[in-house]
Tab-separated table of C-alpha atoms in Angstrom:
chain	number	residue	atom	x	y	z
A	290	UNK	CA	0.000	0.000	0.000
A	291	UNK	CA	3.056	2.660	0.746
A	292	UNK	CA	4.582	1.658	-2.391
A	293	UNK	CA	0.987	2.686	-4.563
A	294	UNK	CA	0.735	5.782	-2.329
A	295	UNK	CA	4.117	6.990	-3.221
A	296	UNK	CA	3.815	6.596	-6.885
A	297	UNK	CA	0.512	8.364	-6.394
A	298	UNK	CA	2.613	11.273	-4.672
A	299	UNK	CA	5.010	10.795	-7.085
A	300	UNK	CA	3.043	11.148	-10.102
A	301	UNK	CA	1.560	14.064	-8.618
A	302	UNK	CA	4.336	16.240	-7.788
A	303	UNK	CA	5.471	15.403	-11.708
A	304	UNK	CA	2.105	17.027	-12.670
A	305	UNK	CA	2.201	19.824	-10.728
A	306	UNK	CA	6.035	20.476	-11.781
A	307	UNK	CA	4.929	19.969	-15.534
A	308	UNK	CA	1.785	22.649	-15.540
A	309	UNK	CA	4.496	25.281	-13.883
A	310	UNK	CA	4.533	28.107	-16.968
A	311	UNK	CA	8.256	27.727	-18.308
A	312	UNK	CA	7.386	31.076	-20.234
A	313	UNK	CA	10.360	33.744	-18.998
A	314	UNK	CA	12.609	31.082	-20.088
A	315	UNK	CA	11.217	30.522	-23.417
A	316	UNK	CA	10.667	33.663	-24.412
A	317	UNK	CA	11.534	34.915	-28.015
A	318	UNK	CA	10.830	38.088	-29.774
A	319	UNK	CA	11.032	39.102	-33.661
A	320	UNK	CA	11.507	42.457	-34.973
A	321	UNK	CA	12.595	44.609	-37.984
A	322	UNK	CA	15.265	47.177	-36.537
A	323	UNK	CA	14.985	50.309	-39.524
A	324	UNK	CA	18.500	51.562	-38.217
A	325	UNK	CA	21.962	50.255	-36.753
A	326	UNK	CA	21.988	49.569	-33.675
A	327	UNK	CA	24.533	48.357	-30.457
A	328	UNK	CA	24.395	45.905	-28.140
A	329	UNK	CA	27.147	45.457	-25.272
A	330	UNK	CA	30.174	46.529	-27.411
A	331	UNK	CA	28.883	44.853	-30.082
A	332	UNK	CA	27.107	47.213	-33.758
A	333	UNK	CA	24.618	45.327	-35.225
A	334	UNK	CA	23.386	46.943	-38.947
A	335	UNK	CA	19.683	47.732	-39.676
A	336	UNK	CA	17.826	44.352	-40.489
A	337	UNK	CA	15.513	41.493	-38.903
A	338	UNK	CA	16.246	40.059	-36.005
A	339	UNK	CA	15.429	37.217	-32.816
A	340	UNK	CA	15.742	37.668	-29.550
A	341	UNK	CA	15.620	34.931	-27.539
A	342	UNK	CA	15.642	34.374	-23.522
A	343	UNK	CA	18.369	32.710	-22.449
A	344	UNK	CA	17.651	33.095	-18.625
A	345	UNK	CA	16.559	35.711	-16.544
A	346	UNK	CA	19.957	37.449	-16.549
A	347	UNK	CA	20.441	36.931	-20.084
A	348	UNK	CA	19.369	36.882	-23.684
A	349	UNK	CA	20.821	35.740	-27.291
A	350	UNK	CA	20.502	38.668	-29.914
A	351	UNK	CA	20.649	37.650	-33.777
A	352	UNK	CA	20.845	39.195	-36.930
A	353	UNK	CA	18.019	36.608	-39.190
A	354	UNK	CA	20.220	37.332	-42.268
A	355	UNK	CA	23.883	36.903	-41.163
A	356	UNK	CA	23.656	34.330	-37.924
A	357	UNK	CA	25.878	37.585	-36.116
A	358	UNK	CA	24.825	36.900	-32.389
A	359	UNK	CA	25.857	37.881	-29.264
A	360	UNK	CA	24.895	37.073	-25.584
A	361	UNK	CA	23.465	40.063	-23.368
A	362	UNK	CA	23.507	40.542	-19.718
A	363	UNK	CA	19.833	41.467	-18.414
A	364	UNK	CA	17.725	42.127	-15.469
A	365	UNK	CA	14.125	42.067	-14.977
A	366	UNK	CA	12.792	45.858	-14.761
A	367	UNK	CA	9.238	44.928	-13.495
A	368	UNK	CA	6.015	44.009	-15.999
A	369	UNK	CA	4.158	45.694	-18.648
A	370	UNK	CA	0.643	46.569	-18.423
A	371	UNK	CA	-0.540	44.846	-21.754
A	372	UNK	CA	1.240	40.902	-22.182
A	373	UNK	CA	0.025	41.272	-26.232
A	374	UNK	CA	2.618	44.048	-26.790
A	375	UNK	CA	6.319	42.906	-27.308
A	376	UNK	CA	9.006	46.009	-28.138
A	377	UNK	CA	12.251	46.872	-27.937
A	378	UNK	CA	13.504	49.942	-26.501
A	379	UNK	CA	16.141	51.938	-27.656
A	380	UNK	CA	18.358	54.571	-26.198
A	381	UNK	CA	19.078	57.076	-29.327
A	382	UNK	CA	22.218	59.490	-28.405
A	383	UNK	CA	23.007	61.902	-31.124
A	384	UNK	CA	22.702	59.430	-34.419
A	385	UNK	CA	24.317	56.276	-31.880
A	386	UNK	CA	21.167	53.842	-30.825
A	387	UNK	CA	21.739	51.623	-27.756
A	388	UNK	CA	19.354	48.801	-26.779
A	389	UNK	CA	18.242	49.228	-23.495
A	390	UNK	CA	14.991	47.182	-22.766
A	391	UNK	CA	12.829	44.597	-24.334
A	392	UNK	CA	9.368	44.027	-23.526
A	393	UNK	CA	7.852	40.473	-24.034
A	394	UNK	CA	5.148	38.742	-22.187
A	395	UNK	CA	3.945	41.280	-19.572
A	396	UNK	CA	7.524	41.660	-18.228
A	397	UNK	CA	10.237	44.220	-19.117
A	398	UNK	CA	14.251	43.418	-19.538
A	399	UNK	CA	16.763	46.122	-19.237
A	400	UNK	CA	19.887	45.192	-21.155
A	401	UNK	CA	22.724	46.014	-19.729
A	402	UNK	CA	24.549	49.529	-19.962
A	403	UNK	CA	27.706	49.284	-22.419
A	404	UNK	CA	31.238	51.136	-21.669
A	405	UNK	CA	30.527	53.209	-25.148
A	406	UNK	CA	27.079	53.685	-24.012
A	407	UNK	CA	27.833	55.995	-20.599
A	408	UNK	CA	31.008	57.699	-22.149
A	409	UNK	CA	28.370	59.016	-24.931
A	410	UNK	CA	25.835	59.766	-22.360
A	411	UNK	CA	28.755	61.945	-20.480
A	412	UNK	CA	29.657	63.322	-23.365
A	413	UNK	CA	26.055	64.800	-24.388
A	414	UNK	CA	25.318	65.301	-20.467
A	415	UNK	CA	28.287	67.992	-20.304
A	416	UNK	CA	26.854	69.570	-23.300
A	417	UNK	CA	23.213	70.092	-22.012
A	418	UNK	CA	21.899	67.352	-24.451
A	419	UNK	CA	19.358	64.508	-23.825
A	420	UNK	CA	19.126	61.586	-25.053
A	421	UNK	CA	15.994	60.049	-27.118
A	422	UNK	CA	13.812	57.020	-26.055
A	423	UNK	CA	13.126	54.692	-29.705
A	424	UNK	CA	10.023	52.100	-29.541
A	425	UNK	CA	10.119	49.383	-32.316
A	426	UNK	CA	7.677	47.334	-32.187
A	427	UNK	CA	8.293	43.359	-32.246
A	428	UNK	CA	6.150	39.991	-32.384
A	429	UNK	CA	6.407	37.526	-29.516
A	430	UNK	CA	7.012	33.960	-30.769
């Protein structure tokens, strides 16, 4: 009787563990970027591309056409009101964009700040300017 009881438990727990949503890990958006773009210390040209959740500290970017992809540190940034609405986020100083967070299934990923990205933002801070926020809009997958 202990041995049916534990398979029952067993077979339970299994359940349970299998209905758990595995979505921030599979997460994986598309988009069409209409201008160059960088990522860590890393340019990426205008063109389509995947990003794909690695884990919750970090994410694959890739260029569809030429394979090109890196691996960017992240950290969750809280959720977004509408789960239907997947973006990226750019940071646009002078005519150099950065991408700073992603927005996929309800929750929001800020990518982490490159070395090129606060020497620019000194530079334009000294200089009165501001930098520019850039939505694209992507397709969750």
């Amino acid at each position: 009787m202990k041995g049916r009881t534990l398979s029952i438990v067993a077979g339970l727990a299994l359940a349970v563990a299998a209905s758990v949503p595995t979505y921030a890990q599979d997460a994986s958006v598309k988009a069409h970027v209409p201008f160059g773009f960088s990522v860590r210390n890393s340019a990426f040209p205008a063109g389509d591309y995947t990003l794909s959740q690695l884990s919750q500290s970090s994410w694959i970017v890739r260029n569809d056409a030429t394979n090109k992809a890196i691996t960017a540190a992240a950290r969750a940034n809280g959720t977004n009101p509408d789960e239907s609405v997947a973006k990226l986020v750019f940071t646009k100083y002078g005519e150099h964009y950065f991408l700073s967070r992603l927005w996929c299934e309800g929750l929001t990923t800020e990518i982490a700040e490159p070395k090129p990205e606060r020497a620019i933002q000194i530079q334009m801070t000294s200089s009165n300017q501001k930098p520019e926020t850039v939505y694209v809009l992507a397709s969750a997958r």
